[in-house]
PDB file of N, CA, C and O in Angstrom:
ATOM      1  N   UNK A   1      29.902 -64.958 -33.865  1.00 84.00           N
ATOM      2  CA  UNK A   1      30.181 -66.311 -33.413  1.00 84.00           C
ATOM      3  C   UNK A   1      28.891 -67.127 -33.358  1.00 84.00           C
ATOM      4  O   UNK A   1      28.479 -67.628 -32.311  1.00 84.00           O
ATOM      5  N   UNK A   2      28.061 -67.273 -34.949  1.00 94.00           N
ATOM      6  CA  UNK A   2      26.745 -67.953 -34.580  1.00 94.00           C
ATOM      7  C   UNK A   2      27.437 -69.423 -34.320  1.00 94.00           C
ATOM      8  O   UNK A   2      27.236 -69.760 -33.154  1.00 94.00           O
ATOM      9  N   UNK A   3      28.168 -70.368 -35.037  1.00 96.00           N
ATOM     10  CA  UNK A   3      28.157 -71.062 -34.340  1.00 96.00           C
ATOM     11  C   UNK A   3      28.701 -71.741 -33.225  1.00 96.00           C
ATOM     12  O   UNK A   3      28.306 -72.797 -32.731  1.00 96.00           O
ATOM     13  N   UNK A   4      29.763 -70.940 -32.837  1.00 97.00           N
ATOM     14  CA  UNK A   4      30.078 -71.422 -31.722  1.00 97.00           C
ATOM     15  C   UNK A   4      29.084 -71.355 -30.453  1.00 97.00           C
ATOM     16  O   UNK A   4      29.212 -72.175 -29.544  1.00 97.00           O
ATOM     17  N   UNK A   5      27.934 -70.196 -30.411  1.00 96.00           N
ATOM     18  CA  UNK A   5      27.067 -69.898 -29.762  1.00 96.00           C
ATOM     19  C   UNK A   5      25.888 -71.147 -29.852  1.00 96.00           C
ATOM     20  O   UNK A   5      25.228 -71.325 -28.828  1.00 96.00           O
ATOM     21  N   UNK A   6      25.608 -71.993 -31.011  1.00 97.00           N
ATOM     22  CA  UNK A   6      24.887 -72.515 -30.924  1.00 97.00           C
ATOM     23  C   UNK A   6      25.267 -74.130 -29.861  1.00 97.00           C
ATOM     24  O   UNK A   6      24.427 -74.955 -29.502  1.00 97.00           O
ATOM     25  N   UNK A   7      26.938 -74.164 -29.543  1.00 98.00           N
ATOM     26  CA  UNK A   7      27.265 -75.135 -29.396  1.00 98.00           C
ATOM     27  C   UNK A   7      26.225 -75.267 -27.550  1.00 98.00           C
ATOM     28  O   UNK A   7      25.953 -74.285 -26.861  1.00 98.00           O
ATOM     29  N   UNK A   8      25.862 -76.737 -27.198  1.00 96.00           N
ATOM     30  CA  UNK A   8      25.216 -76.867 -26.247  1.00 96.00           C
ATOM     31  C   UNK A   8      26.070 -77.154 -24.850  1.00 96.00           C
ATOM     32  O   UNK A   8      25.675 -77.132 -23.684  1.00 96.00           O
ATOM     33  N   UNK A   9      27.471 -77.448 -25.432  1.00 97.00           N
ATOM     34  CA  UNK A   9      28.328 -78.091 -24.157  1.00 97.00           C
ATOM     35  C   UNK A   9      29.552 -76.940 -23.582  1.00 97.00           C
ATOM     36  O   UNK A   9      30.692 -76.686 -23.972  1.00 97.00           O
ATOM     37  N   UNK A  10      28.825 -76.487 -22.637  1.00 97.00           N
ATOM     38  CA  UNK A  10      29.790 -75.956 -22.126  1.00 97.00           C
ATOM     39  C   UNK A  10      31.334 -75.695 -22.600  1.00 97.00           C
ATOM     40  O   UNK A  10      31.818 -74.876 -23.382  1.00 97.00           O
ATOM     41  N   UNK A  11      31.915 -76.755 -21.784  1.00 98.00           N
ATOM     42  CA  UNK A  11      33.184 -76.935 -22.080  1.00 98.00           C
ATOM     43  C   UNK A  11      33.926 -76.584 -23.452  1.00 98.00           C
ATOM     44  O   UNK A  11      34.878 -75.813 -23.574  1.00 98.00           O
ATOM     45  N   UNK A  12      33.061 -77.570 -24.812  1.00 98.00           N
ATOM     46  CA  UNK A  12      33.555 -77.324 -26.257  1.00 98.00           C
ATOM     47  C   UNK A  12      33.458 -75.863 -26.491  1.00 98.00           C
ATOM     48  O   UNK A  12      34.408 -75.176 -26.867  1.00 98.00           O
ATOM     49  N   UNK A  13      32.361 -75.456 -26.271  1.00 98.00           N
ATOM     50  CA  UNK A  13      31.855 -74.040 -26.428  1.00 98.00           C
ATOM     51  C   UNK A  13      33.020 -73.154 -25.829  1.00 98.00           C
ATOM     52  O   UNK A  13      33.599 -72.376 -26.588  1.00 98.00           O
ATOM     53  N   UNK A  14      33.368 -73.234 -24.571  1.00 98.00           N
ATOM     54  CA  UNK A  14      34.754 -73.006 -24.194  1.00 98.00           C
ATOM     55  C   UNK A  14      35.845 -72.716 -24.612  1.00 98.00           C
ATOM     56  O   UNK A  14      36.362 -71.601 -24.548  1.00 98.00           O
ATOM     57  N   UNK A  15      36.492 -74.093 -25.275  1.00 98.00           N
ATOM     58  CA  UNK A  15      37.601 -74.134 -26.512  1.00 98.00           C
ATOM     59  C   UNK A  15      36.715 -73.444 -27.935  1.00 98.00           C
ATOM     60  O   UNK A  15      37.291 -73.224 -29.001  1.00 98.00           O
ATOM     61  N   UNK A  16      36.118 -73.332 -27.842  1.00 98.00           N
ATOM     62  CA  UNK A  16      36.182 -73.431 -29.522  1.00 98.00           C
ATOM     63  C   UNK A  16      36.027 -71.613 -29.605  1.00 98.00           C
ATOM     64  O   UNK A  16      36.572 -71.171 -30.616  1.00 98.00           O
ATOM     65  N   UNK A  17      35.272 -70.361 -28.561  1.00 98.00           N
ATOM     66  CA  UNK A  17      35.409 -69.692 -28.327  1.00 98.00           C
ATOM     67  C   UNK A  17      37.088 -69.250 -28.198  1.00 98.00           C
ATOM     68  O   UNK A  17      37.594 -68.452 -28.988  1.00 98.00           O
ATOM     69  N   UNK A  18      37.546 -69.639 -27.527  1.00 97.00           N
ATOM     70  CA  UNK A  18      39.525 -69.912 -27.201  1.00 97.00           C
ATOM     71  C   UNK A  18      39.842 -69.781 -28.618  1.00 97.00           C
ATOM     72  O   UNK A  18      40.412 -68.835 -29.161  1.00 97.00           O
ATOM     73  N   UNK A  19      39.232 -71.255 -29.345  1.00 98.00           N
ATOM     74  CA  UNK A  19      40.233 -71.457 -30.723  1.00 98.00           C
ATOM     75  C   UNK A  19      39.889 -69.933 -31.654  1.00 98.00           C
ATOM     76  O   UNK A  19      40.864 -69.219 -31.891  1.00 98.00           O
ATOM     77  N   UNK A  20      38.948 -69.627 -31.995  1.00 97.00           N
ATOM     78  CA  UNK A  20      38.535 -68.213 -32.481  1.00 97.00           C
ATOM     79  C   UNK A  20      39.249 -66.985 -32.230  1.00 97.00           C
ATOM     80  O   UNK A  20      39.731 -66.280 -33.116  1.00 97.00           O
ATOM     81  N   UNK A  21      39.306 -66.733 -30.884  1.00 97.00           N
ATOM     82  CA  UNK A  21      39.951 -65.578 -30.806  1.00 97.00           C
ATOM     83  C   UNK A  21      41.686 -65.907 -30.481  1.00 97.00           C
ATOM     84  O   UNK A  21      42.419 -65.129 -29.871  1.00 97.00           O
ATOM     85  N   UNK A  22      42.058 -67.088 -30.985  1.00 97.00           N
ATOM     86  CA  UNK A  22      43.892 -67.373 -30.821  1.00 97.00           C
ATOM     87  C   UNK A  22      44.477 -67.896 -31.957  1.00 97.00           C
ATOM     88  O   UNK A  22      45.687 -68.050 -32.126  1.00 97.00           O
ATOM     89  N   UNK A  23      43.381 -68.230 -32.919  1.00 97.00           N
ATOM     90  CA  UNK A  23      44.138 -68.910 -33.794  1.00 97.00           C
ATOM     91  C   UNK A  23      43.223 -68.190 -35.619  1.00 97.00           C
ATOM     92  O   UNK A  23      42.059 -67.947 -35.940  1.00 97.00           O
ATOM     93  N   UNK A  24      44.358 -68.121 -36.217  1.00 96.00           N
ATOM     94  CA  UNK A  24      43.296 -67.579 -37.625  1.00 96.00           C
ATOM     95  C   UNK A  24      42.496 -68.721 -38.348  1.00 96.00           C
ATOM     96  O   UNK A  24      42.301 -69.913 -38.110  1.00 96.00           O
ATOM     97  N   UNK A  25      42.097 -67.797 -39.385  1.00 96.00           N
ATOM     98  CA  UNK A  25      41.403 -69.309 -40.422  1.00 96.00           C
ATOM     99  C   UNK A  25      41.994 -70.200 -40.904  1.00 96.00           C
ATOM    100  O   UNK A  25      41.472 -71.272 -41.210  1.00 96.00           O
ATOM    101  N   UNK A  26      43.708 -69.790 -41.125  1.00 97.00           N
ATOM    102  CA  UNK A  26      44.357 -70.797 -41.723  1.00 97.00           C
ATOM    103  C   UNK A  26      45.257 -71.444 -40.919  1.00 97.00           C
ATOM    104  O   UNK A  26      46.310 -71.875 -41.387  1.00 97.00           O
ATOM    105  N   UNK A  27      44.842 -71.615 -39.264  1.00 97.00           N
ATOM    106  CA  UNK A  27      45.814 -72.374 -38.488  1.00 97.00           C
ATOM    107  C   UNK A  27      44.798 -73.370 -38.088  1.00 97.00           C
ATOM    108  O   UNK A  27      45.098 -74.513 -37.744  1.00 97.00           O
ATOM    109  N   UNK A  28      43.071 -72.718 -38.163  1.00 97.00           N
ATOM    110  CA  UNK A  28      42.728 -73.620 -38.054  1.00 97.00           C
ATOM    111  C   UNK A  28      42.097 -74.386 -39.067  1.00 97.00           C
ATOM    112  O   UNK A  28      41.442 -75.347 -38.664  1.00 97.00           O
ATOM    113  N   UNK A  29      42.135 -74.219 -40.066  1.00 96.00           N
ATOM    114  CA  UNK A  29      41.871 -75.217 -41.254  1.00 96.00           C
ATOM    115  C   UNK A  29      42.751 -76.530 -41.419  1.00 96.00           C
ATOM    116  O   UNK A  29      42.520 -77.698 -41.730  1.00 96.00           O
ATOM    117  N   UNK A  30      44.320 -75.487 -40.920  1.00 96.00           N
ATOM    118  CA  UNK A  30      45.207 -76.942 -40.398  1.00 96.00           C
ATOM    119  C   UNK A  30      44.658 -77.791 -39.585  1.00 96.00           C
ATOM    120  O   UNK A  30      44.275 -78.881 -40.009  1.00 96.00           O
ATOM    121  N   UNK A  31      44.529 -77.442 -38.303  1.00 96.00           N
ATOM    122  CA  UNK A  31      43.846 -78.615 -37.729  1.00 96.00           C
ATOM    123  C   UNK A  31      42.677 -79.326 -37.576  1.00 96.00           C
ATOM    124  O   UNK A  31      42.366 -80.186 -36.752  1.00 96.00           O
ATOM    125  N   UNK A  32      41.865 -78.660 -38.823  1.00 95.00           N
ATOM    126  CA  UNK A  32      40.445 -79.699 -38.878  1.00 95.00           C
ATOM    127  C   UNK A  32      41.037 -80.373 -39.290  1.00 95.00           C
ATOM    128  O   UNK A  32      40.864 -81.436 -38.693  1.00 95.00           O
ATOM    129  N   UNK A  33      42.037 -80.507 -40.365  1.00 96.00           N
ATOM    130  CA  UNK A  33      42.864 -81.594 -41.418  1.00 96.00           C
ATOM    131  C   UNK A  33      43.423 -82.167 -40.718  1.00 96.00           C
ATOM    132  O   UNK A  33      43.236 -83.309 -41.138  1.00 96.00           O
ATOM    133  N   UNK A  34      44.490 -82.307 -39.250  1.00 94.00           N
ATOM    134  CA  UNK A  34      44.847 -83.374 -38.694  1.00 94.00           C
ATOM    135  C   UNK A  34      44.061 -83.992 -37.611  1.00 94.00           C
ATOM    136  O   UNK A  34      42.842 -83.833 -37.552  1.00 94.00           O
ATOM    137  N   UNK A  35      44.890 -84.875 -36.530  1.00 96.00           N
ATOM    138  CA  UNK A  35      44.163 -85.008 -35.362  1.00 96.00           C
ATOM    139  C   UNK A  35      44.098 -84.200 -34.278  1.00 96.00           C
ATOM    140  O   UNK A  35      45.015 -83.421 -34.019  1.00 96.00           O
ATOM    141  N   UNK A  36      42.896 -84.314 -33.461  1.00 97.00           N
ATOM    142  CA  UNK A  36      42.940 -83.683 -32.873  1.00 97.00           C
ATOM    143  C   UNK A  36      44.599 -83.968 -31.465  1.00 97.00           C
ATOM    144  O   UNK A  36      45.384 -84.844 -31.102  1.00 97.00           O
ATOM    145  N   UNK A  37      44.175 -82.228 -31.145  1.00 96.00           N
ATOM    146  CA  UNK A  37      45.628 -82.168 -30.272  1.00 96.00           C
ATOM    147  C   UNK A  37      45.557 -82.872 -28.622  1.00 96.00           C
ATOM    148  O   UNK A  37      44.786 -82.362 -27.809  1.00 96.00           O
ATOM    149  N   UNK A  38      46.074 -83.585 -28.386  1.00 97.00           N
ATOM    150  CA  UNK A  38      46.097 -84.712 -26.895  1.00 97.00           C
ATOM    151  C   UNK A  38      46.538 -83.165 -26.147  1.00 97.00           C
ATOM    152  O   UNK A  38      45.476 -82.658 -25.785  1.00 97.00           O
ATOM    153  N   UNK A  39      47.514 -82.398 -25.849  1.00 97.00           N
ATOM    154  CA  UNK A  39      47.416 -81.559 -25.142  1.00 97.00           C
ATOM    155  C   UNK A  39      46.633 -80.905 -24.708  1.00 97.00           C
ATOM    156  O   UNK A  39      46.451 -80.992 -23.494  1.00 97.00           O
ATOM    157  N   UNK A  40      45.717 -79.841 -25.596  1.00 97.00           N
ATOM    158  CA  UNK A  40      44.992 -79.453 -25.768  1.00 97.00           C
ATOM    159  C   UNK A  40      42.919 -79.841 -24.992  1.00 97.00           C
ATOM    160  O   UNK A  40      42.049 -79.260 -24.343  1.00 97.00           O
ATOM    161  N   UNK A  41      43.153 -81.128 -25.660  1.00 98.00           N
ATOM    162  CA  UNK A  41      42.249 -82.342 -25.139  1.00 98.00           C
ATOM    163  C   UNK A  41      42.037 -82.714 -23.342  1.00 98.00           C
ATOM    164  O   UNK A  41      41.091 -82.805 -22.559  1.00 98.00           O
ATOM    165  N   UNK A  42      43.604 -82.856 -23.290  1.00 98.00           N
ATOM    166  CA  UNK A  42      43.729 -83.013 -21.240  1.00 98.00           C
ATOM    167  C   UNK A  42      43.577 -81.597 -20.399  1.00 98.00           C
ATOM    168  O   UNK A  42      43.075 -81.404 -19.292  1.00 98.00           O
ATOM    169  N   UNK A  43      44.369 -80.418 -21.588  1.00 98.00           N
ATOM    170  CA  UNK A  43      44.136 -79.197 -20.979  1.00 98.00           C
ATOM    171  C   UNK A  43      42.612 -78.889 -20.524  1.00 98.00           C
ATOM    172  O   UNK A  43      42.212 -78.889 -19.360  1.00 98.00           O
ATOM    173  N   UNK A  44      41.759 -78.598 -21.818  1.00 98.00           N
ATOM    174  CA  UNK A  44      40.340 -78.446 -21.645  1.00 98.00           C
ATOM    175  C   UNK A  44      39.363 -79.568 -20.991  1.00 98.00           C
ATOM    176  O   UNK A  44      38.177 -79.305 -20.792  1.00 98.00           O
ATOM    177  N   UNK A  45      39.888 -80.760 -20.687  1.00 98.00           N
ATOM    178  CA  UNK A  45      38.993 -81.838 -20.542  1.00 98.00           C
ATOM    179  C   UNK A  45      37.980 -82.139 -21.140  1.00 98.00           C
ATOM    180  O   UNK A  45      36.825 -82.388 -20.794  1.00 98.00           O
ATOM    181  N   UNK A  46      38.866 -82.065 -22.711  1.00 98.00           N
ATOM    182  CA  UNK A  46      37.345 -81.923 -23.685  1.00 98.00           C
ATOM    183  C   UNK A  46      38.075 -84.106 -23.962  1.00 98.00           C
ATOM    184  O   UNK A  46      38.840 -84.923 -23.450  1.00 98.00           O
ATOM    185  N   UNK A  47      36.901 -83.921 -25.333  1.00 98.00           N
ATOM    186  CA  UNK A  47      37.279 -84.987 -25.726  1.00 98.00           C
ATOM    187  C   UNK A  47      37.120 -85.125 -27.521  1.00 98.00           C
ATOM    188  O   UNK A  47      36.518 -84.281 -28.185  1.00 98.00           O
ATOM    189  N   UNK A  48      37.835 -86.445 -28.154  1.00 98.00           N
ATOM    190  CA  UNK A  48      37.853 -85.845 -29.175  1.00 98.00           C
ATOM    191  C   UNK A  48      37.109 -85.421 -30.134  1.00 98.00           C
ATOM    192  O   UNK A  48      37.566 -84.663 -30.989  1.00 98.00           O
ATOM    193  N   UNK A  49      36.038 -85.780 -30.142  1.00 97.00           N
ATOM    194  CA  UNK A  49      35.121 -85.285 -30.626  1.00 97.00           C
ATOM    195  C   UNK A  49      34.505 -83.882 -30.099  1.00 97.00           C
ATOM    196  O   UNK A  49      33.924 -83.160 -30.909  1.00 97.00           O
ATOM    197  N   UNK A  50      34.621 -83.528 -28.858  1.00 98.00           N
ATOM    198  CA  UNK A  50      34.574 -82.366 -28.594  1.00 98.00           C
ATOM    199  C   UNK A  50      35.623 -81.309 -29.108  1.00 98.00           C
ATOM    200  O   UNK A  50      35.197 -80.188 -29.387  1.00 98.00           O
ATOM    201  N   UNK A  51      36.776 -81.548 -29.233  1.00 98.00           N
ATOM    202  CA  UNK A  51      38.063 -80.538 -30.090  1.00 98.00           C
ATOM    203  C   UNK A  51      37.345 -80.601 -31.442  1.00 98.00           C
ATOM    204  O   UNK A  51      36.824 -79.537 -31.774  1.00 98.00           O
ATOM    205  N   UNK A  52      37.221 -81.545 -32.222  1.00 97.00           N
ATOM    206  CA  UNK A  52      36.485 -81.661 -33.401  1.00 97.00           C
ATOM    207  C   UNK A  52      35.561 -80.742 -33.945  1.00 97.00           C
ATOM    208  O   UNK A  52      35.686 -79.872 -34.807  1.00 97.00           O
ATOM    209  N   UNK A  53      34.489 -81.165 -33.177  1.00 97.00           N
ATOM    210  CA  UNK A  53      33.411 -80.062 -33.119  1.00 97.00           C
ATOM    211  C   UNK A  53      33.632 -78.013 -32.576  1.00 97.00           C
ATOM    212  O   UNK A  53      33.098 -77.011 -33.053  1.00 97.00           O
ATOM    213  N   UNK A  54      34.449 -78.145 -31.648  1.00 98.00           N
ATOM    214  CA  UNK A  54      34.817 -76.910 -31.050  1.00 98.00           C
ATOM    215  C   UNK A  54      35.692 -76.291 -32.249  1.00 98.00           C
ATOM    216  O   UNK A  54      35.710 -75.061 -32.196  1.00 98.00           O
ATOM    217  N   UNK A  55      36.514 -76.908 -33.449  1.00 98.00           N
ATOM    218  CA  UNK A  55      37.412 -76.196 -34.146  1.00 98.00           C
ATOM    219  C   UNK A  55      36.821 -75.847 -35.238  1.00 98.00           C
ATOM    220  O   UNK A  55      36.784 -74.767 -35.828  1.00 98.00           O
ATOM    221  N   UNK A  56      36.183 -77.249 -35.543  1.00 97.00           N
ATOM    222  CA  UNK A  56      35.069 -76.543 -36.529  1.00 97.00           C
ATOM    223  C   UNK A  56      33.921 -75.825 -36.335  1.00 97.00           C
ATOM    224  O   UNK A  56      33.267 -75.556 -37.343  1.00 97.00           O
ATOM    225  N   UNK A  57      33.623 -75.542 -35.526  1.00 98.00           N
ATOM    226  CA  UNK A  57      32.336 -73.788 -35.294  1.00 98.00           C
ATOM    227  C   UNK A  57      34.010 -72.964 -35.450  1.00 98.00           C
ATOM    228  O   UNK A  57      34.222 -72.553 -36.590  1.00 98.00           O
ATOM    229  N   UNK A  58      34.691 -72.814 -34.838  1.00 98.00           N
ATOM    230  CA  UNK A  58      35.471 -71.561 -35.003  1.00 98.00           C
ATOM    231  C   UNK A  58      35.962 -71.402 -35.680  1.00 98.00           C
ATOM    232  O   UNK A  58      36.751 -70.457 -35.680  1.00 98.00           O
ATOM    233  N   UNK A  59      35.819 -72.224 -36.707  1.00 97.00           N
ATOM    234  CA  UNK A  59      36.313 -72.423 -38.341  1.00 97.00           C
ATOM    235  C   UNK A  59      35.402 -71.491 -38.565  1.00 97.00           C
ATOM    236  O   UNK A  59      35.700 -70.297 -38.529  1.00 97.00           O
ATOM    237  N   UNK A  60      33.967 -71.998 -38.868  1.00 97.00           N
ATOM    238  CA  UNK A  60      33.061 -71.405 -39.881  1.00 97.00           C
ATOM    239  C   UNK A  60      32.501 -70.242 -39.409  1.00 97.00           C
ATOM    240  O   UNK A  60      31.647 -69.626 -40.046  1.00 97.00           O
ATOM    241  N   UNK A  61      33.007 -69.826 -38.118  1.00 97.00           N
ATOM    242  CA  UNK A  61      32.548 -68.461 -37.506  1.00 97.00           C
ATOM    243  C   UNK A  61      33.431 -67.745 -38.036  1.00 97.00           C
ATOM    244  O   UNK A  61      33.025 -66.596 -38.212  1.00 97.00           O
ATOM    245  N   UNK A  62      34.814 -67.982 -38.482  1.00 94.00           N
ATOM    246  CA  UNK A  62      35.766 -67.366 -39.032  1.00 94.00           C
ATOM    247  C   UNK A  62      35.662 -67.013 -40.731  1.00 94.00           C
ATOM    248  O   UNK A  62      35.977 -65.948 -41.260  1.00 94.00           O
ATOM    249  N   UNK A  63      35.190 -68.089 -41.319  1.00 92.00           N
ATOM    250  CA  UNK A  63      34.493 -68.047 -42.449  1.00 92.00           C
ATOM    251  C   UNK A  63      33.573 -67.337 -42.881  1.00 92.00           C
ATOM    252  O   UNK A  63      33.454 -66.817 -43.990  1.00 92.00           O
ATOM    253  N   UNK A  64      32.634 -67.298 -41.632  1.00 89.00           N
ATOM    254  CA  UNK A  64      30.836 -66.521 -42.289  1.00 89.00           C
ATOM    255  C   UNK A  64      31.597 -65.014 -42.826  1.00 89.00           C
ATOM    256  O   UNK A  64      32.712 -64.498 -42.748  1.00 89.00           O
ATOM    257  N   UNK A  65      30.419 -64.721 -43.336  1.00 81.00           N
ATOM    258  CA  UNK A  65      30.696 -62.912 -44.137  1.00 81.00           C
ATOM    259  C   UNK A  65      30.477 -62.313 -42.519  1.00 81.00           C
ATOM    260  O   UNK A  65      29.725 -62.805 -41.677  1.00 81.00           O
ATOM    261  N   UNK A  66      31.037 -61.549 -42.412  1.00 69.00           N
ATOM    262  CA  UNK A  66      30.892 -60.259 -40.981  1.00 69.00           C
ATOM    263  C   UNK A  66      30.003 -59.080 -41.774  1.00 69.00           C
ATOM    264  O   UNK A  66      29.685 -58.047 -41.186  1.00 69.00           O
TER     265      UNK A  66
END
């Protein structure tokens, strides 16, 4: 998880850790492609640019070679 580790904010770092270990590469490739989720958003008290950023590290942590 380099980058979710590199993330500096708490919280995103939070979700985006969450999004990694709940969702695969191809649920979340879906949602880099839409908007971000308002549920999700009030749940974590992130914001949208924080879901943004949090899905994509757990994208490309999902991506890197292991």
């Amino acid at each position: 998880m380099d980058m979710i580790n590199q993330l500096s904010d708490g919280k995103t770092k939070a979700f985006a850790k969450h999004c990694f270990e709940r969702h695969s590469r191809d649920e979340l490739e879906d949602a880099a492609k839409g908007n971000p989720d308002q549920a999700e958003m009030k749940h974590w008290g992130i914001t949208p640019g924080q879901w943004e950023e949090a899905v994509t590290a757990a994208l490309a942590d999902h991506q890197a070679p292991s």
